[in-house]
Tab-separated table of C-alpha atoms in Angstrom:
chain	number	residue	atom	x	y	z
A	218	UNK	CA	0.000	0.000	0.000
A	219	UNK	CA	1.266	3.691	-1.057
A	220	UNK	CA	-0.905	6.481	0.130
A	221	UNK	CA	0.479	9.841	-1.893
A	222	UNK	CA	-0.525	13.165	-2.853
A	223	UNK	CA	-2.900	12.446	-6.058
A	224	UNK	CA	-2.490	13.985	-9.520
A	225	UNK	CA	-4.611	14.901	-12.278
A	226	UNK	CA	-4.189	11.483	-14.283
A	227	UNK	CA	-5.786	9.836	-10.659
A	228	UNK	CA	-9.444	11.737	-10.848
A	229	UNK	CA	-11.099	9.311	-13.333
A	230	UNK	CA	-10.358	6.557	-10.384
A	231	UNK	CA	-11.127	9.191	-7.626
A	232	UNK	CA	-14.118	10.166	-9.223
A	233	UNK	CA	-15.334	6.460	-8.978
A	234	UNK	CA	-14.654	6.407	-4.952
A	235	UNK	CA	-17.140	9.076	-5.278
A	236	UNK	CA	-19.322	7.430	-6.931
A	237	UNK	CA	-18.840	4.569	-5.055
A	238	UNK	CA	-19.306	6.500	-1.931
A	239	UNK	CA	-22.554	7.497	-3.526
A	240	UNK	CA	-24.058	4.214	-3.609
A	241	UNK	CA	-22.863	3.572	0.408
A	242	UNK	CA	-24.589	6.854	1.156
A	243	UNK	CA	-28.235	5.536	-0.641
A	244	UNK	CA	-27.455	8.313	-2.972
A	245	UNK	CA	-26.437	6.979	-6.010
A	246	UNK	CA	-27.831	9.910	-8.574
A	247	UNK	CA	-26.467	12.557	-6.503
A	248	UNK	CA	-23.227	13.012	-7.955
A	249	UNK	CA	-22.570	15.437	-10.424
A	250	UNK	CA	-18.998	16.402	-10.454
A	251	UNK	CA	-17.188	15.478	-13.394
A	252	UNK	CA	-13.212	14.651	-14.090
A	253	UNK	CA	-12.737	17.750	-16.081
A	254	UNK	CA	-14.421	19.561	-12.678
A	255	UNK	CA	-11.941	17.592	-10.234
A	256	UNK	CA	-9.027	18.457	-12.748
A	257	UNK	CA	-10.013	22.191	-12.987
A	258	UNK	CA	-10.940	22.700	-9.531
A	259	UNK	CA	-8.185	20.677	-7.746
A	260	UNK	CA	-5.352	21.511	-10.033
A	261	UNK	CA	-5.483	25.126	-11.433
A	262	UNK	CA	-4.040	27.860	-9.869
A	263	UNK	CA	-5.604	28.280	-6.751
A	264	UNK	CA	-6.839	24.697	-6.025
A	265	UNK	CA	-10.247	24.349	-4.079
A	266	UNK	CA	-8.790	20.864	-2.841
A	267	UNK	CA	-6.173	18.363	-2.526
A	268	UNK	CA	-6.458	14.511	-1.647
A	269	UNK	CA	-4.564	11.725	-0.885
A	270	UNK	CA	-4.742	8.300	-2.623
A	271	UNK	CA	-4.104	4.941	-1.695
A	272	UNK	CA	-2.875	2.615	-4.260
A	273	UNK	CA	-2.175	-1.158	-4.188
A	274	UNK	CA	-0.624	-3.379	-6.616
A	275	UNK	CA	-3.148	-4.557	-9.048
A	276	UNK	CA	-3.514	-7.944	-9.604
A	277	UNK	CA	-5.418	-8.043	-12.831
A	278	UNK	CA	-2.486	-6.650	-14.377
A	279	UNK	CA	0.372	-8.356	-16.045
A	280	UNK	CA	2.437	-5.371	-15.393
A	281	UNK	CA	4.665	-5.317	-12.534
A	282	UNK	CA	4.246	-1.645	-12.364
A	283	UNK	CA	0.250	-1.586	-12.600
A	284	UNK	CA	-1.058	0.440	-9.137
A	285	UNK	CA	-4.981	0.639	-8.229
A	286	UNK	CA	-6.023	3.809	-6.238
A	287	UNK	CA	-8.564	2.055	-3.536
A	288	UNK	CA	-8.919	4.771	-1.365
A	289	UNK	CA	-9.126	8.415	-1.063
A	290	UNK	CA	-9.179	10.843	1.531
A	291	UNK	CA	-10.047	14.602	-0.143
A	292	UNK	CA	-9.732	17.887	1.592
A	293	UNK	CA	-9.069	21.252	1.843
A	294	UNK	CA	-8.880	24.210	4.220
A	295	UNK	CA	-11.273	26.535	5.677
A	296	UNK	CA	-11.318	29.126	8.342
A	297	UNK	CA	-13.021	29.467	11.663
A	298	UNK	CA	-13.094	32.888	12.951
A	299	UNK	CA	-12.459	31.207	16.694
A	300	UNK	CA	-10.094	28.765	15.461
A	301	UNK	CA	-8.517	30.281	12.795
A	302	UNK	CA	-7.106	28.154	9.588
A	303	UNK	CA	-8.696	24.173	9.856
A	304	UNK	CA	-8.784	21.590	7.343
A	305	UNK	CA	-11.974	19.973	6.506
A	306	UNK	CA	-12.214	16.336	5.505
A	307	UNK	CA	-14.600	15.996	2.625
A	308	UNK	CA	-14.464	12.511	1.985
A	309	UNK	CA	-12.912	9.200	3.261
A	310	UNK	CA	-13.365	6.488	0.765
A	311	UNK	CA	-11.903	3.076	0.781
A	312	UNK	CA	-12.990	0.494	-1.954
A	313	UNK	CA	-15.793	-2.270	-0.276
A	314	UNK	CA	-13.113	-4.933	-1.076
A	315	UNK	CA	-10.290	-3.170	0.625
A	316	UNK	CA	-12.323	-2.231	4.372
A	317	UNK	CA	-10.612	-3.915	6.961
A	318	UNK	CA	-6.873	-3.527	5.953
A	319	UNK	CA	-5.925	-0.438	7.726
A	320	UNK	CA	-6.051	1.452	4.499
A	321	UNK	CA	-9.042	3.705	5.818
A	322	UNK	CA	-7.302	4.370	8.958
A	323	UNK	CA	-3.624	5.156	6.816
A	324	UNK	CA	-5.751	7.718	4.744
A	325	UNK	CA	-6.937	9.122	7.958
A	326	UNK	CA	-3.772	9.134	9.850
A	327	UNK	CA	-2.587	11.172	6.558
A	328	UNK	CA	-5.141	14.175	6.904
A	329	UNK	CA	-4.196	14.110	10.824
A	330	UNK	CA	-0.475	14.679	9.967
A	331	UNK	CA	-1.398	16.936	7.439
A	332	UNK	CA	-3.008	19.207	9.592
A	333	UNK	CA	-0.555	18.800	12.579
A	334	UNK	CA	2.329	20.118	9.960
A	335	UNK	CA	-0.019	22.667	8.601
A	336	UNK	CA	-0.223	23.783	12.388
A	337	UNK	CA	-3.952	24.065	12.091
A	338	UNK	CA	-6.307	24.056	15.264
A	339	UNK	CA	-8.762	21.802	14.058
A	340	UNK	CA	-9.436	19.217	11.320
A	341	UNK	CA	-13.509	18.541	10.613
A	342	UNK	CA	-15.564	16.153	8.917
A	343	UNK	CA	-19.249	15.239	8.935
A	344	UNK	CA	-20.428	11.671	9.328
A	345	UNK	CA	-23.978	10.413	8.512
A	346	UNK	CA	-25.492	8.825	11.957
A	347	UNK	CA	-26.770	5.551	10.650
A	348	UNK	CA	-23.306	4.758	9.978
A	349	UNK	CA	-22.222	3.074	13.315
A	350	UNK	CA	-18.601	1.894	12.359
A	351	UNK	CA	-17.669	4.837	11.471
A	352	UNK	CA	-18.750	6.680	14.068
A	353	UNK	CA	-16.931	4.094	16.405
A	354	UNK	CA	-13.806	4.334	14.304
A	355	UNK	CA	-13.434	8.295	14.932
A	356	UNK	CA	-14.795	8.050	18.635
A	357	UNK	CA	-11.768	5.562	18.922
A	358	UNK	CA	-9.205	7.834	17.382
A	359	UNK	CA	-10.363	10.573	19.961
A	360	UNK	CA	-12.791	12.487	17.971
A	361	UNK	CA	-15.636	14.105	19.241
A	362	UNK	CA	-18.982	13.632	17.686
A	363	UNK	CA	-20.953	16.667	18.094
A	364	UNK	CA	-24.610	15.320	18.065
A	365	UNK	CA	-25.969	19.226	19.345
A	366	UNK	CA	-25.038	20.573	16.426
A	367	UNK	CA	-26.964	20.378	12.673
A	368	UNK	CA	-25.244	20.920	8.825
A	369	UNK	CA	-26.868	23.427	7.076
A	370	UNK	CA	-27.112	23.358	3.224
A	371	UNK	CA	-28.591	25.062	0.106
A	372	UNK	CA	-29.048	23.334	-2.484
A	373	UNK	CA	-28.528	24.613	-6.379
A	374	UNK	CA	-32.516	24.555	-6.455
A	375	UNK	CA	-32.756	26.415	-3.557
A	376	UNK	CA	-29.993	28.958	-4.161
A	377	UNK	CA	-31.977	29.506	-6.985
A	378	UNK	CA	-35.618	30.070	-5.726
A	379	UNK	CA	-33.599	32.414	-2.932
A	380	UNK	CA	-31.696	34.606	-5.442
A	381	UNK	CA	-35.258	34.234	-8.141
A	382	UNK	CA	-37.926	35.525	-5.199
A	383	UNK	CA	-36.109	36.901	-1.960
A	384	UNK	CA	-33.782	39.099	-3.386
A	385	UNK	CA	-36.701	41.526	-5.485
């Protein structure tokens, strides 16, 4: 296992841990990022994010060379005005096949780091509450889960009924 910084040639396979996350999440239509959107927006001069990936040898391939990305972890930074600069944690994907090595927990491990030599004052992810395990996993790790507190998101359809018939 090599986890890495990813590159633009690794968003066709990061876009299908998205995907794949997707499905997990019971929301397999929602995705609508595209490669040419994780190459523009991760890549060009001021990136909006960065991930890791986590590639094993691949042993469909005759090549001795041949690497499969089976895990991401993608983030980027963000700013609390009582914390100052954090790092959010957008997603934490491992392939269904690969749970269970200790691949999710070296993706994690990498954001932690990250953020430790980026000197930031807090790293922050969501997690869905159904999912149990992974709730465990980050209690474990000494996260705090903080169950008084709610996300808060617009939608595209909503941004545009707000901009449409509030702002007249």
């Amino acid at each position: 296992m090599n986890i890495r910084r990813g590159n633009p040639q690794d968003m066709q396979a990061v876009l299908g841990l998205i995907q794949e996350l997707a499905e997990f999440e019971k929301e397999p239509d929602a995705v609508l990022v595209t490669v040419d959107d994780l190459i523009r927006d991760g890549f060009g001069p001021v990136p909006l994010f960065h991930v890791f990936v986590a590639e094993v040898e691949d042993d469909s391939s005759d090549s001795e060379q041949a690497k499969q990305i089976v895990g991401i972890a993608l983030w980027y930074y963000r700013f609390s005005t009582w914390k100052g600069k954090t790092i959010h944690l957008e997603d934490l994907v491992v392939k269904d096949k690969m749970r269970g090595t200790g691949l999710g927990y070296a993706l994690y491990s990498e954001i932690i780091k990250q953020g430790k030599k980026d000197q930031v004052r807090r790293v922050e992810w969501n997690v869905l509450d159904w999912n149990t395990p992974a709730i465990d996993f980050y209690e474990k790790s000494g996260a705090k889960i903080l169950r008084d507190w709610y996300v808060v998101q617009m939608d595209e359809i909503g941004i545009n009924h707000f901009v449409e018939n509030k702002l007249k």
